[in-house]
Short mmCIF file of C-alpha atoms in Angstrom, two decimals:
data_model
loop_
_atom_site.label_atom_id
_atom_site.label_comp_id
_atom_site.label_asym_id
_atom_site.label_seq_id
_atom_site.Cartn_x
_atom_site.Cartn_y
_atom_site.Cartn_z
CA MET A 13 45.76 213.34 225.16
CA PHE A 14 43.88 211.61 222.33
CA LYS A 15 45.03 214.30 219.90
CA LYS A 16 48.66 213.71 220.97
CA ILE A 17 48.32 209.95 220.53
CA ALA A 18 46.68 210.38 217.13
CA SER A 19 49.43 212.79 216.03
CA VAL A 20 52.22 210.46 217.10
CA LEU A 21 50.54 207.46 215.48
CA THR A 22 50.05 209.45 212.27
CA PHE A 23 53.77 210.33 212.35
CA VAL A 24 54.72 206.71 212.94
CA LEU A 25 52.52 205.41 210.14
CA ALA A 26 53.92 208.02 207.77
CA ARG A 27 57.46 206.91 208.60
CA LEU A 28 56.65 203.20 208.48
CA THR A 29 57.88 202.62 204.95
CA LEU A 30 59.91 199.51 205.48
CA SER A 31 62.16 198.22 202.77
CA SER A 32 62.09 194.55 201.95
CA ALA A 33 65.63 194.32 203.33
CA ALA A 34 64.55 195.81 206.64
CA HIS A 35 61.65 193.41 207.04
CA ALA A 36 62.89 190.39 205.18
CA ASP A 37 62.13 186.72 205.39
CA HIS A 38 64.92 184.19 205.20
CA HIS A 39 63.74 180.75 204.14
CA GLY A 40 60.34 181.48 205.67
CA MET A 41 61.72 182.89 208.92
CA LYS A 42 62.12 186.57 209.78
CA LYS A 43 65.69 187.73 210.28
CA ASP A 44 66.96 188.65 213.73
CA ILE A 45 68.07 192.17 214.66
CA VAL A 46 71.67 191.69 213.49
CA ASP A 47 70.62 190.13 210.16
CA VAL A 48 68.07 192.89 209.49
CA ALA A 49 70.65 195.59 210.23
CA ALA A 50 73.32 193.90 208.12
CA ALA A 51 70.97 193.38 205.18
CA ASN A 52 69.73 196.97 205.21
CA GLY A 53 73.05 198.49 204.16
CA SER A 54 72.66 201.67 206.25
CA PHE A 55 74.11 200.18 209.42
CA SER A 56 77.57 198.88 208.43
CA THR A 57 79.30 200.91 211.17
CA LEU A 58 76.85 199.67 213.80
CA VAL A 59 77.22 196.06 212.68
CA ALA A 60 81.03 196.36 212.66
CA ALA A 61 80.94 197.80 216.19
CA VAL A 62 78.62 195.04 217.43
CA LYS A 63 81.01 192.45 215.99
CA ALA A 64 84.08 194.20 217.46
CA VAL A 65 82.77 193.92 221.03
CA GLY A 66 81.24 190.46 220.69
CA LEU A 67 77.56 191.41 220.98
CA VAL A 68 76.44 189.54 217.85
CA ASP A 69 75.36 186.38 219.69
CA THR A 70 73.49 188.44 222.28
CA LEU A 71 71.58 190.43 219.65
CA LYS A 72 70.85 187.22 217.75
CA GLY A 73 69.43 185.73 220.97
CA ASP A 74 65.80 185.26 221.87
CA GLY A 75 65.27 188.78 223.16
CA PRO A 76 63.04 190.51 222.69
CA PHE A 77 65.12 193.65 222.26
CA THR A 78 64.39 197.18 221.18
CA VAL A 79 67.36 198.72 219.39
CA PHE A 80 67.72 202.42 218.66
CA ALA A 81 69.97 201.95 215.63
CA PRO A 82 72.11 204.86 214.47
CA THR A 83 72.73 204.96 210.73
CA ASP A 84 76.17 205.19 209.15
CA GLU A 85 75.43 208.90 208.67
CA ALA A 86 74.84 209.23 212.43
CA PHE A 87 78.25 207.70 213.15
CA ALA A 88 79.79 210.03 210.53
CA LYS A 89 78.56 213.03 212.58
CA LEU A 90 80.91 212.05 215.43
CA PRO A 91 84.24 213.92 215.56
CA ALA A 92 86.85 212.64 213.09
CA GLY A 93 88.63 209.51 214.32
CA THR A 94 86.07 208.70 217.04
CA VAL A 95 84.74 205.51 215.45
CA GLU A 96 88.21 204.23 214.58
CA ASN A 97 89.37 204.94 218.13
CA LEU A 98 86.35 203.17 219.67
CA LEU A 99 86.98 200.09 217.51
CA LYS A 100 90.46 199.62 219.05
CA SER A 101 90.65 196.66 221.43
CA GLN A 102 91.68 198.84 224.40
CA ASN A 103 88.35 200.73 224.08
CA LYS A 104 86.14 197.65 224.06
CA ASP A 105 84.48 198.51 227.40
CA LYS A 106 83.64 202.06 226.30
CA LEU A 107 82.25 200.86 222.96
CA THR A 108 80.24 198.15 224.71
CA ALA A 109 78.74 200.79 227.02
CA ILE A 110 77.81 202.97 224.04
CA LEU A 111 76.24 200.09 222.11
CA THR A 112 74.27 198.69 225.07
CA TYR A 113 73.01 202.25 225.70
CA HIS A 114 71.14 201.83 222.39
CA VAL A 115 69.31 198.67 223.54
CA VAL A 116 66.24 198.28 225.75
CA SER A 117 65.03 194.90 226.98
CA GLY A 118 61.63 194.00 225.62
CA LYS A 119 59.82 194.93 222.45
CA VAL A 120 58.79 198.60 222.58
CA MET A 121 56.77 199.44 219.48
CA ALA A 122 56.17 203.02 218.39
CA ALA A 123 52.57 202.90 219.67
CA ASP A 124 54.02 202.32 223.15
CA VAL A 125 56.16 205.46 222.97
CA VAL A 126 53.27 207.77 223.85
CA LYS A 127 53.16 206.07 227.25
CA LEU A 128 56.87 206.67 227.99
CA ASP A 129 59.02 209.58 229.00
CA SER A 130 62.11 207.42 229.54
CA ALA A 131 63.38 203.89 229.12
CA THR A 132 66.14 202.03 230.95
CA THR A 133 68.79 200.67 228.61
CA VAL A 134 70.72 197.40 228.88
CA GLN A 135 73.75 199.57 229.75
CA GLY A 136 71.90 200.66 232.91
CA GLN A 137 71.26 204.34 232.25
CA SER A 138 67.96 205.70 230.98
CA VAL A 139 67.24 207.48 227.73
CA ASN A 140 64.70 210.29 227.53
CA VAL A 141 61.74 209.81 225.19
CA THR A 142 59.94 212.88 223.91
CA THR A 143 57.13 213.18 221.41
CA ASN A 144 55.41 216.07 219.74
CA ASP A 145 53.03 216.43 216.84
CA SER A 146 55.58 215.50 214.20
CA SER A 147 58.49 213.69 215.81
CA VAL A 148 59.76 211.21 218.35
CA MET A 149 63.14 211.74 219.96
CA ILE A 150 65.39 209.51 222.01
CA ASN A 151 67.60 211.95 223.94
CA SER A 152 68.71 214.28 221.10
CA ALA A 153 68.27 211.70 218.32
CA ASN A 154 65.33 211.82 215.93
CA VAL A 155 63.57 208.56 215.17
CA VAL A 156 63.64 208.55 211.37
CA MET A 157 62.01 205.14 210.89
CA ALA A 158 60.06 203.22 213.51
CA ASP A 159 59.01 199.62 214.03
CA VAL A 160 61.46 197.78 211.78
CA LYS A 161 60.49 194.28 212.86
CA ALA A 162 62.90 191.43 213.47
CA SER A 163 62.31 187.91 214.75
CA ASN A 164 63.69 188.84 218.18
CA GLY A 165 62.55 192.42 218.59
CA VAL A 166 62.27 195.76 216.88
CA ILE A 167 64.60 198.42 215.51
CA HIS A 168 63.92 202.15 215.57
CA VAL A 169 66.30 203.98 213.25
CA ILE A 170 67.85 207.15 214.71
CA ASP A 171 69.93 209.93 213.20
CA THR A 172 72.39 210.48 216.08
CA VAL A 173 74.62 208.18 218.13
CA LEU A 174 73.48 208.11 221.75
CA LEU A 175 76.27 208.61 224.29
CA PRO A 176 75.81 207.54 227.91
CA LYS A 177 76.89 209.79 230.77
CA GLU A 178 80.38 208.93 231.94
#
């Protein structure tokens, strides 16, 4: 067990190369989850989706929240037209379900992952958490950067959009 924990922590530390935009201060105060994502530049699709369904105020709230944030490249892997279709007003409920499936209440740092095999999302369904010597996965998504800190929680960057069961 100790070897597994050490391996996962080594992986996390190796991936913990935070950019100044991802862990920025704004007039002496850390940015919240939405501000960190917006400033990073790799999450424009995610930020647009959060705005489209009215979750900005929630994710700027006190939290704490853990967000598994898919990059723009992760959204680009979806079938053509999917993102545009989800952003239509008639699909607000479906998009809200997808986005809240990426959020867990509380602040779950990478060091806590070794203690989990699943986590219940704000959407209500659980995501599977798996670890091995060199990676952490949330369902089928790889965590490509862990522990991006924000004033109201933490972001773990993932390479695939998580889709809840319908």
